[in-house]
Amino acid sequence: MSQRDVRIAPSILAADFRKLGEELSSIEEGGADWVHVDVMDGRFVPNITIGPFIAEAVRDATSLPLDVHLMIVEPERYVDDFVRAGAHTVGIHVETCPHLHRSVAQIREAGARACVVLNPSTPASSVEHVLDDVDQVLVMTVNPGFGGQKFIEGMLPKIETLRRWIDERDLDVALEVDGGIGPETIGRAAAAGADVFVAGTAIFGAPDRKEAISALRKAAEDA
Ligand code: DX5
Ligand code: ZN
């Protein structure tokens, strides 16, 4: 497809936590670009997962950059902790930030890349005013909270709109998708304009991580 660089970010939510170190090595050796860390608080989403303590262990176990996705209420309370724990990028949900512009600035001041995340029901227009101030936009292609859900096709027009705005304004903003990304769906997300692809089940559910990552990358590049 385009000249856009494709980046693959495996989500450790689907990894075997009994052997997290080995799981991280398998994706690093398998050619992953980033590692996606899903933080859930049992409030914004029903599930509870990872805190800064585990993020720190992930940072120590891999040289891949940590793409931290905060699915928590009042994320500004924890931004600094996750940056200290090694987050390279911090993603905050628009739905949890009444002062989005301020929260984005907080992430950058703490020293990380700032990402704004949109639930499926949140329109692209909700981030239009901060597009010049962020490093990344993440379009959720499932309702957040769990791995292994089905890709929502209705998100494609939102990805196309954001891609158009980013290109029209000539911004250096990555466009990420997360949820239900696999060999059958990644091509459509890439064709719509995404360039960072989170995948949990499609990578950690595969016996050969290198093969899984290469297949995803190829499908995105060929789209
Ligand atoms: C969903 C998480 C995703 C999830 C992706 O709330 O944000 O990152 O782990 O998992 P798959 O790829 O299995 O849909
Ligand atoms: Zn995620």
Short mmCIF file of C-alpha atoms and ligand atoms in Angstrom, two decimals:
data_model
loop_
_atom_site.label_atom_id
_atom_site.label_comp_id
_atom_site.label_asym_id
_atom_site.label_seq_id
_atom_site.Cartn_x
_atom_site.Cartn_y
_atom_site.Cartn_z
CA MET A 1 0.00 0.00 0.00
CA SER A 2 1.14 3.38 1.05
CA GLN A 3 4.56 4.46 2.16
CA ARG A 4 3.30 4.37 5.73
CA ASP A 5 5.42 2.31 8.12
CA VAL A 6 3.43 -0.56 9.59
CA ARG A 7 3.97 -1.17 13.29
CA ILE A 8 2.74 -4.29 15.08
CA ALA A 9 2.08 -4.07 18.82
CA PRO A 10 1.21 -7.42 20.44
CA SER A 11 -1.09 -7.08 23.45
CA ILE A 12 0.20 -9.05 26.43
CA LEU A 13 -3.37 -9.41 27.68
CA ALA A 14 -3.44 -12.64 25.65
CA ALA A 15 -0.02 -13.83 26.88
CA ASP A 16 0.59 -16.59 29.41
CA PHE A 17 1.46 -14.62 32.56
CA ARG A 18 3.04 -17.66 34.20
CA LYS A 19 5.93 -17.14 31.79
CA LEU A 20 5.70 -13.50 30.84
CA GLY A 21 9.46 -13.18 30.27
CA GLU A 22 9.46 -15.95 27.66
CA GLU A 23 6.34 -14.55 26.05
CA LEU A 24 8.00 -11.15 25.70
CA SER A 25 11.14 -12.72 24.21
CA SER A 26 9.02 -14.59 21.67
CA ILE A 27 7.49 -11.40 20.30
CA GLU A 28 10.72 -9.45 20.41
CA GLU A 29 12.50 -12.21 18.48
CA GLY A 30 9.42 -12.52 16.29
CA GLY A 31 9.82 -8.96 15.03
CA ALA A 32 7.24 -6.99 17.05
CA ASP A 33 7.70 -3.22 17.04
CA TRP A 34 6.10 -2.33 20.37
CA VAL A 35 4.47 -4.18 23.27
CA HIS A 36 0.91 -3.13 24.10
CA VAL A 37 0.06 -3.07 27.82
CA ASP A 38 -3.67 -3.06 28.67
CA VAL A 39 -4.42 -1.40 32.01
CA MET A 40 -7.97 -1.97 33.30
CA ASP A 41 -9.45 -0.82 36.59
CA GLY A 42 -12.78 -2.62 37.01
CA ARG A 43 -14.50 0.78 36.78
CA PHE A 44 -14.16 2.20 33.28
CA VAL A 45 -14.19 -1.38 32.02
CA PRO A 46 -15.39 -4.49 33.87
CA ASN A 47 -12.02 -6.22 33.97
CA ILE A 48 -8.99 -5.61 36.24
CA THR A 49 -5.53 -6.24 34.85
CA ILE A 50 -2.15 -4.57 35.10
CA GLY A 51 -0.72 -1.82 37.31
CA PRO A 52 2.55 0.14 37.17
CA PHE A 53 4.34 -2.62 39.06
CA ILE A 54 3.81 -5.16 36.26
CA ALA A 55 4.51 -2.53 33.60
CA GLU A 56 7.90 -2.03 35.24
CA ALA A 57 8.58 -5.77 35.07
CA VAL A 58 7.64 -5.75 31.39
CA ARG A 59 10.03 -2.85 30.78
CA ASP A 60 12.83 -4.78 32.48
CA ALA A 61 12.11 -7.93 30.49
CA THR A 62 12.11 -6.44 26.98
CA SER A 63 13.76 -3.74 24.93
CA LEU A 64 10.55 -3.09 22.98
CA PRO A 65 8.87 0.27 23.62
CA LEU A 66 5.82 0.02 25.92
CA ASP A 67 2.54 1.24 24.44
CA VAL A 68 0.41 1.64 27.58
CA HIS A 69 -3.37 1.75 27.11
CA LEU A 70 -5.11 3.15 30.19
CA MET A 71 -8.71 1.93 30.47
CA ILE A 72 -9.19 3.56 33.86
CA VAL A 73 -11.20 6.42 35.35
CA GLU A 74 -9.26 9.58 36.23
CA PRO A 75 -6.20 8.47 34.24
CA GLU A 76 -4.36 11.70 35.09
CA ARG A 77 -3.83 10.27 38.60
CA TYR A 78 -1.64 7.50 37.19
CA VAL A 79 0.08 8.98 34.14
CA ASP A 80 3.27 9.84 36.01
CA ASP A 81 3.46 6.39 37.63
CA PHE A 82 3.22 4.63 34.27
CA VAL A 83 5.80 6.91 32.67
CA ARG A 84 8.14 6.18 35.59
CA ALA A 85 7.40 2.49 35.07
CA GLY A 86 8.71 2.78 31.51
CA ALA A 87 5.79 3.75 29.27
CA HIS A 88 6.99 5.06 25.92
CA THR A 89 3.43 5.97 24.93
CA VAL A 90 0.49 6.58 27.26
CA GLY A 91 -3.03 6.29 25.84
CA ILE A 92 -5.96 7.89 27.66
CA HIS A 93 -9.62 7.45 26.79
CA VAL A 94 -11.47 10.57 25.67
CA GLU A 95 -14.48 9.33 27.68
CA THR A 96 -12.48 9.52 30.92
CA CYS A 97 -10.98 13.00 30.39
CA PRO A 98 -13.14 16.09 30.91
CA HIS A 99 -10.01 18.21 30.34
CA LEU A 100 -8.51 16.25 27.48
CA HIS A 101 -6.13 18.93 26.25
CA ARG A 102 -4.67 19.31 29.75
CA SER A 103 -4.31 15.56 30.22
CA VAL A 104 -2.51 15.23 26.89
CA ALA A 105 -0.07 17.96 27.95
CA GLN A 106 0.50 16.13 31.23
CA ILE A 107 1.61 12.99 29.37
CA ARG A 108 4.11 14.91 27.25
CA GLU A 109 5.41 16.82 30.26
CA ALA A 110 6.00 13.50 32.00
CA GLY A 111 8.14 12.51 29.02
CA ALA A 112 6.00 10.07 27.05
CA ARG A 113 4.24 10.09 23.68
CA ALA A 114 0.61 11.13 24.11
CA CYS A 115 -2.17 8.99 22.65
CA VAL A 116 -5.92 9.69 22.76
CA VAL A 117 -8.23 6.68 22.60
CA LEU A 118 -11.80 6.54 21.27
CA ASN A 119 -14.41 3.99 22.26
CA PRO A 120 -16.49 2.66 19.36
CA SER A 121 -19.35 5.01 20.27
CA THR A 122 -17.12 8.11 20.45
CA PRO A 123 -16.90 10.12 17.21
CA ALA A 124 -13.69 11.26 15.49
CA SER A 125 -14.73 14.87 16.11
CA SER A 126 -14.06 14.40 19.85
CA VAL A 127 -10.29 14.52 19.20
CA GLU A 128 -10.23 17.03 16.36
CA HIS A 129 -9.21 19.86 18.72
CA VAL A 130 -6.19 17.98 20.09
CA LEU A 131 -4.87 16.45 16.86
CA ASP A 132 -2.06 18.99 16.73
CA ASP A 133 -1.05 18.14 20.31
CA VAL A 134 -0.88 14.34 20.26
CA ASP A 135 1.52 11.72 18.94
CA GLN A 136 -1.08 9.04 18.35
CA VAL A 137 -4.81 8.38 18.07
CA LEU A 138 -6.17 4.94 18.93
CA VAL A 139 -9.48 3.88 17.42
CA MET A 140 -10.97 1.01 19.43
CA THR A 141 -12.38 -1.60 17.07
CA VAL A 142 -14.08 -3.47 19.94
CA ASN A 143 -15.65 -2.22 23.17
CA PRO A 144 -12.70 -2.25 25.56
CA GLY A 145 -12.44 -4.65 28.47
CA PHE A 146 -11.57 -8.05 27.04
CA GLY A 147 -9.38 -9.72 24.45
CA GLY A 148 -10.71 -12.04 21.79
CA GLN A 149 -13.68 -9.96 20.65
CA LYS A 150 -14.95 -9.45 17.12
CA PHE A 151 -13.71 -6.52 15.03
CA ILE A 152 -16.44 -3.87 14.55
CA GLU A 153 -16.55 -3.11 10.82
CA GLY A 154 -18.46 0.12 11.46
CA MET A 155 -15.22 1.70 12.75
CA LEU A 156 -13.67 1.87 9.26
CA PRO A 157 -15.22 5.25 8.31
CA LYS A 158 -13.89 6.73 11.58
CA ILE A 159 -10.37 5.52 10.73
CA GLU A 160 -10.73 7.02 7.23
CA THR A 161 -11.83 10.38 8.64
CA LEU A 162 -8.91 10.55 11.07
CA ARG A 163 -6.45 9.55 8.35
CA ARG A 164 -7.80 12.32 6.14
CA TRP A 165 -7.44 14.95 8.88
CA ILE A 166 -3.90 13.79 9.76
CA ASP A 167 -2.81 13.90 6.11
CA GLU A 168 -4.57 17.18 5.30
CA ARG A 169 -2.85 18.87 8.22
CA ASP A 170 0.41 17.05 7.47
CA LEU A 171 0.70 15.87 11.08
CA ASP A 172 3.15 13.37 12.50
CA VAL A 173 0.43 11.39 14.30
CA ALA A 174 0.28 7.60 14.35
CA LEU A 175 -3.16 6.03 13.83
CA GLU A 176 -3.60 2.89 15.86
CA VAL A 177 -6.35 0.25 15.92
CA ASP A 178 -7.03 -2.19 18.75
CA GLY A 179 -9.48 -5.07 19.06
CA GLY A 180 -10.23 -8.06 16.84
CA ILE A 181 -7.19 -7.41 14.65
CA GLY A 182 -6.10 -10.58 12.84
CA PRO A 183 -5.13 -11.78 9.38
CA GLU A 184 -8.71 -11.35 8.11
CA THR A 185 -9.31 -7.83 9.44
CA ILE A 186 -5.94 -6.06 9.44
CA GLY A 187 -6.04 -5.37 5.70
CA ARG A 188 -9.29 -3.41 5.94
CA ALA A 189 -7.99 -1.36 8.89
CA ALA A 190 -4.76 -0.63 6.98
CA ALA A 191 -6.63 0.32 3.80
CA ALA A 192 -8.75 2.72 5.88
CA GLY A 193 -5.54 4.41 7.05
CA ALA A 194 -4.33 2.77 10.28
CA ASP A 195 -0.58 2.28 10.67
CA VAL A 196 -0.20 0.79 14.18
CA PHE A 197 -1.91 -2.53 14.85
CA VAL A 198 -2.54 -4.03 18.27
CA ALA A 199 -3.17 -7.77 18.28
CA GLY A 200 -3.52 -10.05 21.28
CA THR A 201 -5.20 -13.33 20.36
CA ALA A 202 -3.87 -13.33 16.78
CA ILE A 203 -0.28 -13.29 18.08
CA PHE A 204 -0.20 -14.92 21.51
CA GLY A 205 -2.79 -17.49 20.42
CA ALA A 206 -0.50 -18.58 17.57
CA PRO A 207 2.15 -21.25 18.18
CA ASP A 208 4.72 -19.43 16.03
CA ARG A 209 4.83 -15.74 16.98
CA LYS A 210 7.28 -14.81 14.23
CA GLU A 211 5.01 -16.30 11.60
CA ALA A 212 1.95 -14.60 13.09
CA ILE A 213 3.63 -11.18 13.24
CA SER A 214 5.03 -11.51 9.70
CA ALA A 215 1.64 -12.54 8.32
CA LEU A 216 -0.05 -9.55 9.96
CA ARG A 217 2.62 -7.17 8.71
CA LYS A 218 2.39 -8.51 5.17
CA ALA A 219 -1.40 -8.30 5.11
CA ALA A 220 -1.23 -4.67 6.30
CA GLU A 221 1.48 -3.74 3.81
CA ASP A 222 -0.34 -5.38 0.90
CA ALA A 223 -3.67 -3.72 1.70
C1 DX5 B 1 -9.29 -4.60 24.69
C2 DX5 B 1 -7.81 -4.33 24.73
C3 DX5 B 1 -7.08 -4.92 23.56
C4 DX5 B 1 -7.13 -6.42 23.52
C5 DX5 B 1 -6.91 -6.88 22.13
O1 DX5 B 1 -9.90 -3.94 25.72
O2 DX5 B 1 -7.56 -2.94 24.69
O3 DX5 B 1 -5.76 -4.45 23.50
O4 DX5 B 1 -6.19 -7.01 24.35
O5 DX5 B 1 -7.10 -8.25 22.07
P1 DX5 B 1 -7.51 -9.02 20.73
O6 DX5 B 1 -6.45 -8.74 19.72
O7 DX5 B 1 -7.58 -10.43 21.16
O8 DX5 B 1 -8.84 -8.45 20.30
ZN ZN B 2 -5.52 -2.17 24.26
#
